[in-house]
Coordinates of C-alpha atoms and ligand atoms in Angstrom, one line a residue:
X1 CA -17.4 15.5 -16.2
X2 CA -14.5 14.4 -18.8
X3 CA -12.0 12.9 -16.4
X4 CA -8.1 11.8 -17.4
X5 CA -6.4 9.5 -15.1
X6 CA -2.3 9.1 -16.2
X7 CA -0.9 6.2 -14.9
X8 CA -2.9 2.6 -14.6
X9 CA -1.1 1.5 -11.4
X10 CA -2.7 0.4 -8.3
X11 CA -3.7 4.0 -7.3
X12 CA -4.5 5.0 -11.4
X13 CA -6.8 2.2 -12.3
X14 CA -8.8 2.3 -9.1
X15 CA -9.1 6.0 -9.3
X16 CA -10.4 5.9 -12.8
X17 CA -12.8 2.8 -12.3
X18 CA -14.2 5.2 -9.1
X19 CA -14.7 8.3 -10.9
X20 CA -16.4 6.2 -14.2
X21 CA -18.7 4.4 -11.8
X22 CA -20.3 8.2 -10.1
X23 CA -20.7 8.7 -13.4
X24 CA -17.8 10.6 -14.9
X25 CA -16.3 9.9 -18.4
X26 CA -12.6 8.4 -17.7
X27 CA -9.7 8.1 -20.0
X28 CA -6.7 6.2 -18.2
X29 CA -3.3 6.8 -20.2
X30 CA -0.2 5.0 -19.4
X31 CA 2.9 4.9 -21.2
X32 CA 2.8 1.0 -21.1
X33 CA 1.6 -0.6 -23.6
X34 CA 1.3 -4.0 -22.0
X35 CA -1.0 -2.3 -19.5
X36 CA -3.1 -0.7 -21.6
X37 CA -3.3 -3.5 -23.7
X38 CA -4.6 -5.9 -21.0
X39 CA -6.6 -3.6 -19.4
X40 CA -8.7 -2.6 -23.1
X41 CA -8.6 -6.9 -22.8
X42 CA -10.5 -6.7 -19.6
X43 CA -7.5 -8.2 -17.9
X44 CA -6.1 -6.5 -15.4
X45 CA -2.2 -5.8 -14.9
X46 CA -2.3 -6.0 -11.3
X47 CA -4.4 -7.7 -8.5
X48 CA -6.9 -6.1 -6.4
X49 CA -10.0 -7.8 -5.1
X50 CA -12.8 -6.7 -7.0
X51 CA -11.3 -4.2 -9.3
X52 CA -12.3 -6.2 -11.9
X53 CA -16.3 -6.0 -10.9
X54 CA -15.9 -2.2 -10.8
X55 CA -14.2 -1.6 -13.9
X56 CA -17.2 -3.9 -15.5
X57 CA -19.9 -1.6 -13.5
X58 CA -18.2 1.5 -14.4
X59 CA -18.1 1.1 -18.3
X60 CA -21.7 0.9 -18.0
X61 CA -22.2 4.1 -16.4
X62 CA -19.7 6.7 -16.9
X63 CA -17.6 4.8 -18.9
X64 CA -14.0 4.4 -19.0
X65 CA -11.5 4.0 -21.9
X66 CA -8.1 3.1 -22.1
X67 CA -5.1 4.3 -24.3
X68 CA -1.6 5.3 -24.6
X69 CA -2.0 8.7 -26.3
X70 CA -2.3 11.4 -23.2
X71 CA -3.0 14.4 -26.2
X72 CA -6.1 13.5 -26.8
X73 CA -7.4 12.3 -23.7
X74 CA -5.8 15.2 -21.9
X75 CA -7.5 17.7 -24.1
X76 CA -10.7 16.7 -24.3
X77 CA -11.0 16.4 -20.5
X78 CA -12.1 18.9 -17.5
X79 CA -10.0 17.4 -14.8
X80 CA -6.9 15.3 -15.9
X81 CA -5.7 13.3 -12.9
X82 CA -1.7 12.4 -12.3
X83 CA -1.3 9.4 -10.6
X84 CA 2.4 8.0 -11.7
X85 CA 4.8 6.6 -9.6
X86 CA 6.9 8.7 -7.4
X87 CA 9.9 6.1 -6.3
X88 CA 12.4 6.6 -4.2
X89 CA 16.2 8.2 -5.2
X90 CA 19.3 6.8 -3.5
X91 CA 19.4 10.3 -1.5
X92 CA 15.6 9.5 -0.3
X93 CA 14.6 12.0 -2.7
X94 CA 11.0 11.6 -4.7
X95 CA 12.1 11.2 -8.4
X96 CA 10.0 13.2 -10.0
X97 CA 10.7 12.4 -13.5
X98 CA 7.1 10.8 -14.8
X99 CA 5.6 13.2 -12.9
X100 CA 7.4 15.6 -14.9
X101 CA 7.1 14.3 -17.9
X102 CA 3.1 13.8 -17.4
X103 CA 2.6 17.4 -16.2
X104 CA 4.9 18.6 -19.7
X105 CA 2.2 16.4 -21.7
X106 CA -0.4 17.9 -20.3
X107 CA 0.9 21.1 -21.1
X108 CA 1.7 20.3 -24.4
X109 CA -2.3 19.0 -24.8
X110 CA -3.8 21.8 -23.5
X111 CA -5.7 24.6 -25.4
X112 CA -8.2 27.4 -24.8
X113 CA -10.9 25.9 -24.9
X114 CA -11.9 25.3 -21.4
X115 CA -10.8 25.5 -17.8
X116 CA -9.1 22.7 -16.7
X117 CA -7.7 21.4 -13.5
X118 CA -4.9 19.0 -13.0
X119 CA -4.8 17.0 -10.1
X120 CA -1.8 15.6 -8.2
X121 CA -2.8 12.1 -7.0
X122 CA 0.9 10.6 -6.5
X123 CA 2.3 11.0 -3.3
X124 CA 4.7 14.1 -4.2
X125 CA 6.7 16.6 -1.7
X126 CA 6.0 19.4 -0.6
X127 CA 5.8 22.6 -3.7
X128 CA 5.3 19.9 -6.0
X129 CA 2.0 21.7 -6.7
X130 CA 4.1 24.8 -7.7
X131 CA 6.4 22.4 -10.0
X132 CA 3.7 21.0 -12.4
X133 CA 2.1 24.5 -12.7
X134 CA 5.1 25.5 -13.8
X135 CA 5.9 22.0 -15.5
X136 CA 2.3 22.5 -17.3
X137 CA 2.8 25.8 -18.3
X138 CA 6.1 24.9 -19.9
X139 CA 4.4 22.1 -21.9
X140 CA 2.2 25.2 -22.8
X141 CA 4.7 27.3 -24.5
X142 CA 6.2 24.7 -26.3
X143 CA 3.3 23.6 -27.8
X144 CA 1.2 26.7 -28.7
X145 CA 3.0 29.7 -27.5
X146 CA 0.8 32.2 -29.2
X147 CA -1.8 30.9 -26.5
X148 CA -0.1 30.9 -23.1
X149 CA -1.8 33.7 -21.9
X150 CA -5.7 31.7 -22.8
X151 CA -5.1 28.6 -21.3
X152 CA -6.4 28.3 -18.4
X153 CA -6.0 25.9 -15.3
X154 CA -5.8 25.3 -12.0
X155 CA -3.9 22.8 -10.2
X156 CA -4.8 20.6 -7.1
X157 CA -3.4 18.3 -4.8
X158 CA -5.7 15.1 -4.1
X159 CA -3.2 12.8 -1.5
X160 CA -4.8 9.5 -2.0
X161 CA -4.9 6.9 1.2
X162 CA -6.4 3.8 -0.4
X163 CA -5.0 0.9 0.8
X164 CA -4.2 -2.3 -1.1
X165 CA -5.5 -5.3 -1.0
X166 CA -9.1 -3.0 0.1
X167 CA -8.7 -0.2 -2.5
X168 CA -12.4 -0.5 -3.5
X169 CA -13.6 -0.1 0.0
X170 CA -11.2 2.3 0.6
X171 CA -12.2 4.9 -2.4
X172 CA -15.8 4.2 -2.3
X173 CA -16.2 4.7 1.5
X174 CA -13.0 6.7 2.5
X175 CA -12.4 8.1 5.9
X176 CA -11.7 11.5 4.2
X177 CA -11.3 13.3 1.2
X178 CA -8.2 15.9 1.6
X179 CA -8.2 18.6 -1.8
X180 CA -5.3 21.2 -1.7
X181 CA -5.7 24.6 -3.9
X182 CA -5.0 28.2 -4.4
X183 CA -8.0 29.1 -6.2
X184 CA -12.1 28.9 -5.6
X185 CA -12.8 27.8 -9.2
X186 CA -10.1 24.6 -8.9
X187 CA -11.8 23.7 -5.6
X188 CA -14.9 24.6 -7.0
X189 CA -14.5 21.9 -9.6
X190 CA -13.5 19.3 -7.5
X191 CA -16.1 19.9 -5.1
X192 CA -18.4 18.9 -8.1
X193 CA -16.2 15.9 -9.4
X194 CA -16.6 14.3 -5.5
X195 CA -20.0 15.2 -4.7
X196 CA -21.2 11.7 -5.7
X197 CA -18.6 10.5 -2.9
X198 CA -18.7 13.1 -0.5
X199 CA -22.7 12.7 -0.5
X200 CA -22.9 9.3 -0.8
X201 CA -25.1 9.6 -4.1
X202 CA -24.6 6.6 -5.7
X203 CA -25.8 3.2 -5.9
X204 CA -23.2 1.3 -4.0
X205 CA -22.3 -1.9 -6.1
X206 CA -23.6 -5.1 -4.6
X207 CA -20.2 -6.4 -4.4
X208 CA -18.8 -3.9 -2.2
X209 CA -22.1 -2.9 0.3
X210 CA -22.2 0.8 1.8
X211 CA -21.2 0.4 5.5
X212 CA -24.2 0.7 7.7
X213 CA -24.5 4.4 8.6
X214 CA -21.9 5.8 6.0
X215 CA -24.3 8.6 4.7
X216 CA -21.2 11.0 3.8
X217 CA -17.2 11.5 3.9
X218 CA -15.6 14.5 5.6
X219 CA -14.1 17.1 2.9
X220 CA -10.7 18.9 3.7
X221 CA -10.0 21.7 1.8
X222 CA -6.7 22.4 2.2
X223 CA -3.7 25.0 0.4
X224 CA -1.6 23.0 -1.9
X225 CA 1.2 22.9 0.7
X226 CA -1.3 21.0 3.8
X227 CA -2.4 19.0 1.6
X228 CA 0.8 17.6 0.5
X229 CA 2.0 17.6 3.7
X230 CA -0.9 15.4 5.4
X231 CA -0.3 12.5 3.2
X232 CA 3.6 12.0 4.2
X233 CA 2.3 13.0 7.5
X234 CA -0.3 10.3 7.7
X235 CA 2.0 7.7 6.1
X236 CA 4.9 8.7 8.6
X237 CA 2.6 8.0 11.7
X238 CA 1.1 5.2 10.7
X239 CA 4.8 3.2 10.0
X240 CA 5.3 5.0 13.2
X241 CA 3.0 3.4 15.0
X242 CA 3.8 -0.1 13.8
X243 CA 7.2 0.5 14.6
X244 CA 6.1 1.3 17.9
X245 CA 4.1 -1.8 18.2
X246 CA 7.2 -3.8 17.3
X247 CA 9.5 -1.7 20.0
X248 CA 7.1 -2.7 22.7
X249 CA 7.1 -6.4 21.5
X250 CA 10.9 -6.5 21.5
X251 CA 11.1 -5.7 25.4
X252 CA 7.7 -7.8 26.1
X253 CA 9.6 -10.9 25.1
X254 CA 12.2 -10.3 27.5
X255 CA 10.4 -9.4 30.5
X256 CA 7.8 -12.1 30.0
X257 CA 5.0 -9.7 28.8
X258 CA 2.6 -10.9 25.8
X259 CA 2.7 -8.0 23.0
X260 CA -0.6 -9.2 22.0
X261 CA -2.2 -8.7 24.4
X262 CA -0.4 -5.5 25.5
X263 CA -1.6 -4.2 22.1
X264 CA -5.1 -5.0 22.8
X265 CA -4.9 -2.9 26.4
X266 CA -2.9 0.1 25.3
X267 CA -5.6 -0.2 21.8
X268 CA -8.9 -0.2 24.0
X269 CA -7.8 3.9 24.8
X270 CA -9.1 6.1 22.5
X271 CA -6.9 8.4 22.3
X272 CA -4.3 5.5 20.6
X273 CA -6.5 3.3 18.4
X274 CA -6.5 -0.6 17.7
X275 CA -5.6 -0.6 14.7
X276 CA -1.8 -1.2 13.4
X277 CA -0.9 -1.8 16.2
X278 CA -0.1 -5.8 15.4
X279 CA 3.8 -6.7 16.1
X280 CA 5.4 -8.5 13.4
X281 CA 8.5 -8.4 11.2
X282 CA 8.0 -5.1 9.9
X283 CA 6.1 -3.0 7.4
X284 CA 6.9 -3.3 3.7
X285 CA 5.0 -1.9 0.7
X286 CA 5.9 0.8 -2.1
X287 CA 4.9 3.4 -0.2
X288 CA 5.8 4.3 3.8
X289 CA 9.7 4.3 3.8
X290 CA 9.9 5.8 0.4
X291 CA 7.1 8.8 1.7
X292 CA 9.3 8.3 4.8
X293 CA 12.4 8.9 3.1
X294 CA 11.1 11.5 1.1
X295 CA 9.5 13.9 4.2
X296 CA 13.3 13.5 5.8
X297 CA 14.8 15.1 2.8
X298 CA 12.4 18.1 2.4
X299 CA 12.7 18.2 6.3
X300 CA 17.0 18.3 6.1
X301 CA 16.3 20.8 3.2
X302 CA 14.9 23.4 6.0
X303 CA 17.5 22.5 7.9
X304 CA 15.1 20.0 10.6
X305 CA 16.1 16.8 11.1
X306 CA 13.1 14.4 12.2
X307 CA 14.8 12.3 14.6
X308 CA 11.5 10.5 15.2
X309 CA 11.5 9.4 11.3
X310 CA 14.8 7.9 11.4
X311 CA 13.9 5.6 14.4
X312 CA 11.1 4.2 12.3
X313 CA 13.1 3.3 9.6
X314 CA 16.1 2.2 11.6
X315 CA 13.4 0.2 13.9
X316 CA 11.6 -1.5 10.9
X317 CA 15.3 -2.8 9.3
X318 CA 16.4 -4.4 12.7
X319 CA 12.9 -6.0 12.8
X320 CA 13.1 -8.0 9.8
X321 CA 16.4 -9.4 11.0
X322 CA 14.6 -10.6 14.0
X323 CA 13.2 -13.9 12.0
X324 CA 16.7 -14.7 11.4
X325 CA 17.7 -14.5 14.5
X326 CA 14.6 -16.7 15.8
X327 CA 15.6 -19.1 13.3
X328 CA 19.3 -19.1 14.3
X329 CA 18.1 -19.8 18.2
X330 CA 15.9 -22.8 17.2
X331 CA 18.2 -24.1 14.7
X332 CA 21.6 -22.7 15.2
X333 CA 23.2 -23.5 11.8
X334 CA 21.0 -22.0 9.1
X335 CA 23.7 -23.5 6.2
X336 CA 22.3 -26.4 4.1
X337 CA 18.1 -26.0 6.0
X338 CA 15.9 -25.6 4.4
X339 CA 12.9 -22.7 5.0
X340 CA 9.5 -22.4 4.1
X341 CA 8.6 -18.8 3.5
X342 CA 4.5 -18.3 3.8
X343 CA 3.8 -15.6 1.8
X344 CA 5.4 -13.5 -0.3
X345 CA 3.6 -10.1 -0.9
X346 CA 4.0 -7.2 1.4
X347 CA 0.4 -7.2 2.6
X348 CA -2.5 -10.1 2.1
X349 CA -4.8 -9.5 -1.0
X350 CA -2.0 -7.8 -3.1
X351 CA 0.7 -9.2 -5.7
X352 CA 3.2 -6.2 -4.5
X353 CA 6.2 -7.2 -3.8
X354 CA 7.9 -3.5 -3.5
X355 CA 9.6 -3.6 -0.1
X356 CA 8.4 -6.7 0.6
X357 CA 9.7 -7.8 4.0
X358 CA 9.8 -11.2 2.5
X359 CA 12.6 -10.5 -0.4
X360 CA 15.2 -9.0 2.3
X361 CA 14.4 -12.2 4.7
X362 CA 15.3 -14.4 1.0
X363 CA 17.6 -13.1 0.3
X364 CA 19.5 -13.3 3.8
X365 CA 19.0 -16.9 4.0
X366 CA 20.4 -17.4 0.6
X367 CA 23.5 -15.5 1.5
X368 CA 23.5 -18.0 4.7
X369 CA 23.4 -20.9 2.2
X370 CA 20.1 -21.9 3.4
X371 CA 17.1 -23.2 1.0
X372 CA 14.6 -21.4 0.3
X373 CA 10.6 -22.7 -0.2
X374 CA 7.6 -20.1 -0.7
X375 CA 4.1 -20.1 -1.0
X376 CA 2.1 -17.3 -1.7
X377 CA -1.3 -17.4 -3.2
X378 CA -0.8 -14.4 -5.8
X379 CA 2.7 -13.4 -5.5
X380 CA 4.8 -16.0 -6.5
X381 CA 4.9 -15.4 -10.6
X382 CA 5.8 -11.2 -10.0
X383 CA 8.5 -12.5 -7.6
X384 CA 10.0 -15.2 -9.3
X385 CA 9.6 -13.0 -12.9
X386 CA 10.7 -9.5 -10.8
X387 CA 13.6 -10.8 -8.5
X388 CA 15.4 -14.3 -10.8
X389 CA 18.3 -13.7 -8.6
X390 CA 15.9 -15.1 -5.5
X391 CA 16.5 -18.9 -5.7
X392 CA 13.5 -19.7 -4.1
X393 CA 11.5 -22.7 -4.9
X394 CA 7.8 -21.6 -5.8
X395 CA 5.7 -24.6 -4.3
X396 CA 1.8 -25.0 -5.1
X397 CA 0.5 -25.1 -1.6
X398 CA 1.6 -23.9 2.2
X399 CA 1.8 -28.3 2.8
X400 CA 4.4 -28.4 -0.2
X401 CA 6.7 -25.8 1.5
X402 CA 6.4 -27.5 4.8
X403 CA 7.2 -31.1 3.2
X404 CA 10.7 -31.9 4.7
X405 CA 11.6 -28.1 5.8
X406 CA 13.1 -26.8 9.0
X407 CA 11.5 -24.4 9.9
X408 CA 8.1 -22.3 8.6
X409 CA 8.3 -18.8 8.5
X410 CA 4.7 -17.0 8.1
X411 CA 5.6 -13.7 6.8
X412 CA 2.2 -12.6 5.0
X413 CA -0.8 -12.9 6.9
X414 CA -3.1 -14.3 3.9
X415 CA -6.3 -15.3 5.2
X416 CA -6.0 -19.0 3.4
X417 CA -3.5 -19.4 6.0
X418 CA -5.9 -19.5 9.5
X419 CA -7.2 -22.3 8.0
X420 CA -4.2 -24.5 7.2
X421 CA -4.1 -28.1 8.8
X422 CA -1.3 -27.3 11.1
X423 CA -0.8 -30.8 12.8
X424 CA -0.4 -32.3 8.7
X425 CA 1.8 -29.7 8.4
X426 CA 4.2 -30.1 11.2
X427 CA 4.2 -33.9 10.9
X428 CA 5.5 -33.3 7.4
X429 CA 8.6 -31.3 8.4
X430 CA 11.9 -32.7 9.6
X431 CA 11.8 -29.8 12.4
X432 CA 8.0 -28.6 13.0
X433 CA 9.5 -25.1 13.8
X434 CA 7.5 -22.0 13.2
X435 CA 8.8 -18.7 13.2
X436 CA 5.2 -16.7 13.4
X437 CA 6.1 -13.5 11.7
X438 CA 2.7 -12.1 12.0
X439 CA 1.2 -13.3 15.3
X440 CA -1.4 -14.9 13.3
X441 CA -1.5 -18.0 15.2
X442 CA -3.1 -19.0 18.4
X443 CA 0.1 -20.3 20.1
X444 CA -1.5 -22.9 22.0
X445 CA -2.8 -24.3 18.8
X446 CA 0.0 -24.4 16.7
X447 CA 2.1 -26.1 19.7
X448 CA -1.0 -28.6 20.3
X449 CA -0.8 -29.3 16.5
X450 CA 3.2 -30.4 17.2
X451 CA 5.0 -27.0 16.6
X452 CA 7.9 -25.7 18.3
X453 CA 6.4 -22.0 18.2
X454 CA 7.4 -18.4 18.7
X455 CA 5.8 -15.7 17.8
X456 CA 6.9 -11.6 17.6
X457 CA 6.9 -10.5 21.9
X458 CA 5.0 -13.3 22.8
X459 CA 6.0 -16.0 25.6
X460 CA 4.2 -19.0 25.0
X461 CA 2.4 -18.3 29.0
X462 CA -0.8 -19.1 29.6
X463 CA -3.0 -16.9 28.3
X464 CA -4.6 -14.5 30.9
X465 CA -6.2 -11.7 28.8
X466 CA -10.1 -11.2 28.9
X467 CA -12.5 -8.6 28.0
X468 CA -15.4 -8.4 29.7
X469 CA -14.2 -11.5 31.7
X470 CA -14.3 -13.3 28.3
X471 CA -11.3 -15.0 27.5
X472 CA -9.2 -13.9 24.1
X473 CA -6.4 -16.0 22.5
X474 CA -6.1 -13.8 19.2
X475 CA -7.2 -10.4 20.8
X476 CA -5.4 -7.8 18.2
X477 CA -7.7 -9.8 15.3
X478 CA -10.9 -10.0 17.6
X479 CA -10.7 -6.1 18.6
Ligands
NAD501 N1 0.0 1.9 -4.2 C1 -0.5 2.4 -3.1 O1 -1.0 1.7 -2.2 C2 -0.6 3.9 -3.0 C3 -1.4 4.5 -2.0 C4 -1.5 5.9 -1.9 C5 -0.7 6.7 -2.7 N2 0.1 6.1 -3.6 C6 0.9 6.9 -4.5 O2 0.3 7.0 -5.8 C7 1.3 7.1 -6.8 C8 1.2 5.9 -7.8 O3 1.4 4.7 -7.1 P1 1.1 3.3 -7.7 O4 1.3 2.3 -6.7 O5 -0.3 3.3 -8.4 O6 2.2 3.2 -8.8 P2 2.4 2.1 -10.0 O7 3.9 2.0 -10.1 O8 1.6 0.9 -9.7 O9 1.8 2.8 -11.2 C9 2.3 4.0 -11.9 C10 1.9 3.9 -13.3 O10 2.3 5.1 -13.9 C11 2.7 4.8 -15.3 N3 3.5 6.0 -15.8 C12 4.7 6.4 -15.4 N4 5.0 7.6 -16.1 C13 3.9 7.8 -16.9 C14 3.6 8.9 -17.8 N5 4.5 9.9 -18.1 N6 2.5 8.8 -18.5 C15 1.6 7.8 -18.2 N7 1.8 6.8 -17.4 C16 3.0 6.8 -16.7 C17 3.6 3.6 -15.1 O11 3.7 2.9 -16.3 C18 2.7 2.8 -14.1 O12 1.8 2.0 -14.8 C19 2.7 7.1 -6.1 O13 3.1 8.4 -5.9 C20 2.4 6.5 -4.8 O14 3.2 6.9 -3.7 C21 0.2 4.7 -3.8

């Protein structure tokens, strides 16, 4: 099939270098140049592991293209894709504007040639469907008037649930594939873009091996309206659940409990799952407390407030205020110390720096007069080109930031960092204090290497937890 994808973000580019490799023909639009240029380079505009394999494998089958002008892609296509970004208004509304302005160009691109179907991908509220049938429709009569009545499309909602940092895994070998529409012959068309997916009919690339036993991925046809609604839902509970996670910390480190551990017990039931369930200093990430935000205000518009919602968010801004305060009890004055920030992204294996838990804990230690070191392995030239107001000193390796710092903060659990030489480390600080804002370190370690350690709800005891009667030190990684 002829496949558009507007919008070469992280969801865009990933989509398009997906569909192209099942074999579809892709044409990813963007209204950035600079994008499109790199990307026609073979350089990609953001990072994502492997991204760059797949969009090599992918020209070769499908083939994929990349340009600036949505008319021509947009009319020569059978399913044109909209996956621009959806950020968040002061009042916690979606703005909707490139979404707007992609579903007018559509429109405007459209003739009566051939049924098309256009496919929300962004993450857009509830009767957004409605809106860019109507928003298409509009671009219809402005452009060829005479033909509104012969155009002919459907429209369908397509939440997407990749992660970064493991989009490729993600899209190839999903958990589900969720498609929202009013119509059999809009569903009917999806149903043939996927198959490749939902059956599992293609050659899975040798850098990204097909999970033992995936043979095929549940298909949820939905309306529009479910389907919309199951991606804030699923976003909402998941930042729920880590916000849970950090609640239960909180109170384990004052009764003497160890979170990780609790985590790995409570995780074990089935009926709760192990996974994000890891204490820490709170999610980040351009997407849960904007989709957060967003379900709240469609919620208050029918007059419900989701008290539940606002405890997430409330719970996630006191947790990044908790490395402060760790660092205020190990050092008292933060004025004139100097910390080491360990990562910078939101997440390891991404540059994205949107809501990066990292920026607010900068930027509160600048406003405390403190210094500022970082270290990330990807992230440092967005932040220090996004966010010039940061002072931060960029340094070439975790050891740099450590040289002659106070205190180590590990904010972004990169996987570099397991295997850093702690003991060279803490000998090269004037206070071998580490503030571990991910639980990523085996406390014993880190205090036999010569740090002063804490950790998010632990209590430096002796550890105590086994499974099976064998003993665990980092249980929440090894389950
Ligand atoms: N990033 C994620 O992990 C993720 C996961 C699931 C869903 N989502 C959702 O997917 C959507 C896209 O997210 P993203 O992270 O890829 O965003 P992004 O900011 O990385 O990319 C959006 C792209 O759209 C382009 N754009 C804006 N208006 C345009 C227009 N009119 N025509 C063509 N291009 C246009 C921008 O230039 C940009 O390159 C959002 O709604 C987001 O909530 C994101």
């Amino acid at each position: 099939m002829r496949v558009t994808v507007i919008g070469t973000g992280y969801v865009g580019t990933v989509t398009g270098a997906c569909l192209s490799y099942w074999g579809h023909r892709v044409t990813c639009v963007d209204t950035d140049a600079v994008k499109i240029a790199k990307l026609r380079n073979g350089e990609l505009p953001i990072y994502e592991p492997r991204l760059d394999l797949l969009l090599s494998a992918a020209a070769k089958r499908g083939g994929i293209d990349f340009t600036t002008d949505l008319t021509e892609a947009a009319a020569e296509s059978d399913v044109i894709f909209i996956a621009v970004g959806t950020p968040p208004l002061p009042s916690g509304q979606a703005d909707l504007r490139y979404l707007e302005s992609a579903a007018h160009g559509i429109g405007a691109s459209m003739d009566k040639s051939r049924f098309r179907v256009v496919v929300n991908k962004s993450t857009v509220p509830v009767g957004s469907g409605n809106l860019v049938e109507t928003l298409v429709r509009e671009g219809v009569r402005k452009a060829r008037p005479a033909e509104l009545k012969q155009v002919r499309f459907g429209v369908a909602s397509n939440p997407e649930f990749l992660r970064e940092g493991c989009a490729i895994a993600d899209s190839l070998y999903p958990d589900r594939v969720v498609i929202g529409a009013e119509d059999d012959a809009t569903l009917e068309v999806m149903r043939r873009l996927y198959e490749p997916l939902i059956e599992q009919r293609f050659d899975a690339p040798d850098f990204m091996p097909r999970p033992a036993g995936f043979v095929s991925v549940p298909l949820i046809t939905t309306t529009l309206t479910s389907a919309e609604m199951i991606k804030y839902a699923a976003n909402a509970f998941l930042a729920m659940k880590i916000g849970f996670a950090n609640e239960v910390a909180n109170v384990c480190e004052r009764v003497g409990a160890e979170a990780v551990e609790v985590m790995a017990g409570i995780g074990l039931d089935g009926r709760i799952g192990a996974r994000f369930l890891n204490a820490g200093v709170g999610w980040g990430g351009s997407c849960f407390a904007k989709d957060i935000q967003s379900l709240l205000y469609t919620a208050r518009e029918y007059g419900y407030q989701m008290r539940l919602l606002d405890a997430t968010l409330e719970v996630n801004r006191a947790q990044r205020q908790l490395v402060i305060q760790k660092l205020q009890e190990k050092l008292y004055i933060l004025k004139g110390r100097t910390i080491g920030l360990l990562g910078l992204a939101f997440k390891p294996d991404t540059d994205d720096l949107r809501d990066a838990p990292s920026l607010q804990i900068a930027e509160r230690l600048l406003q405390m007069d403190a210094r500022v070191k970082a270290y990330d392995p990807i992230a440092m030239k967005p932040c220090s080109e996004r966010y010039p107001e940061l002072k931060i000193q960029y340094c070439e390796s975790a050891l740099e930031v450590a040289a002659e710092a106070d205190a180590l903060v590990l904010v972004t659990e990169w996987a570099e960092f397991r295997n850093l030489n702690l003991a060279q480390m803490a000998q090269s600080m004037t206070r071998p204090i580490l503030v571990d804002g991910r639980n990523m370190f085996d406390p014993e370690t880190a205090r036999h290497a010569g740090f002063n350690y804490t950790g998010i709800g632990r209590n430096m005891q002796q550890h105590r937890f086994t499974v099976d009667g064998h003993a665990k030190s980092t249980v929440a990684q090894e389950l």
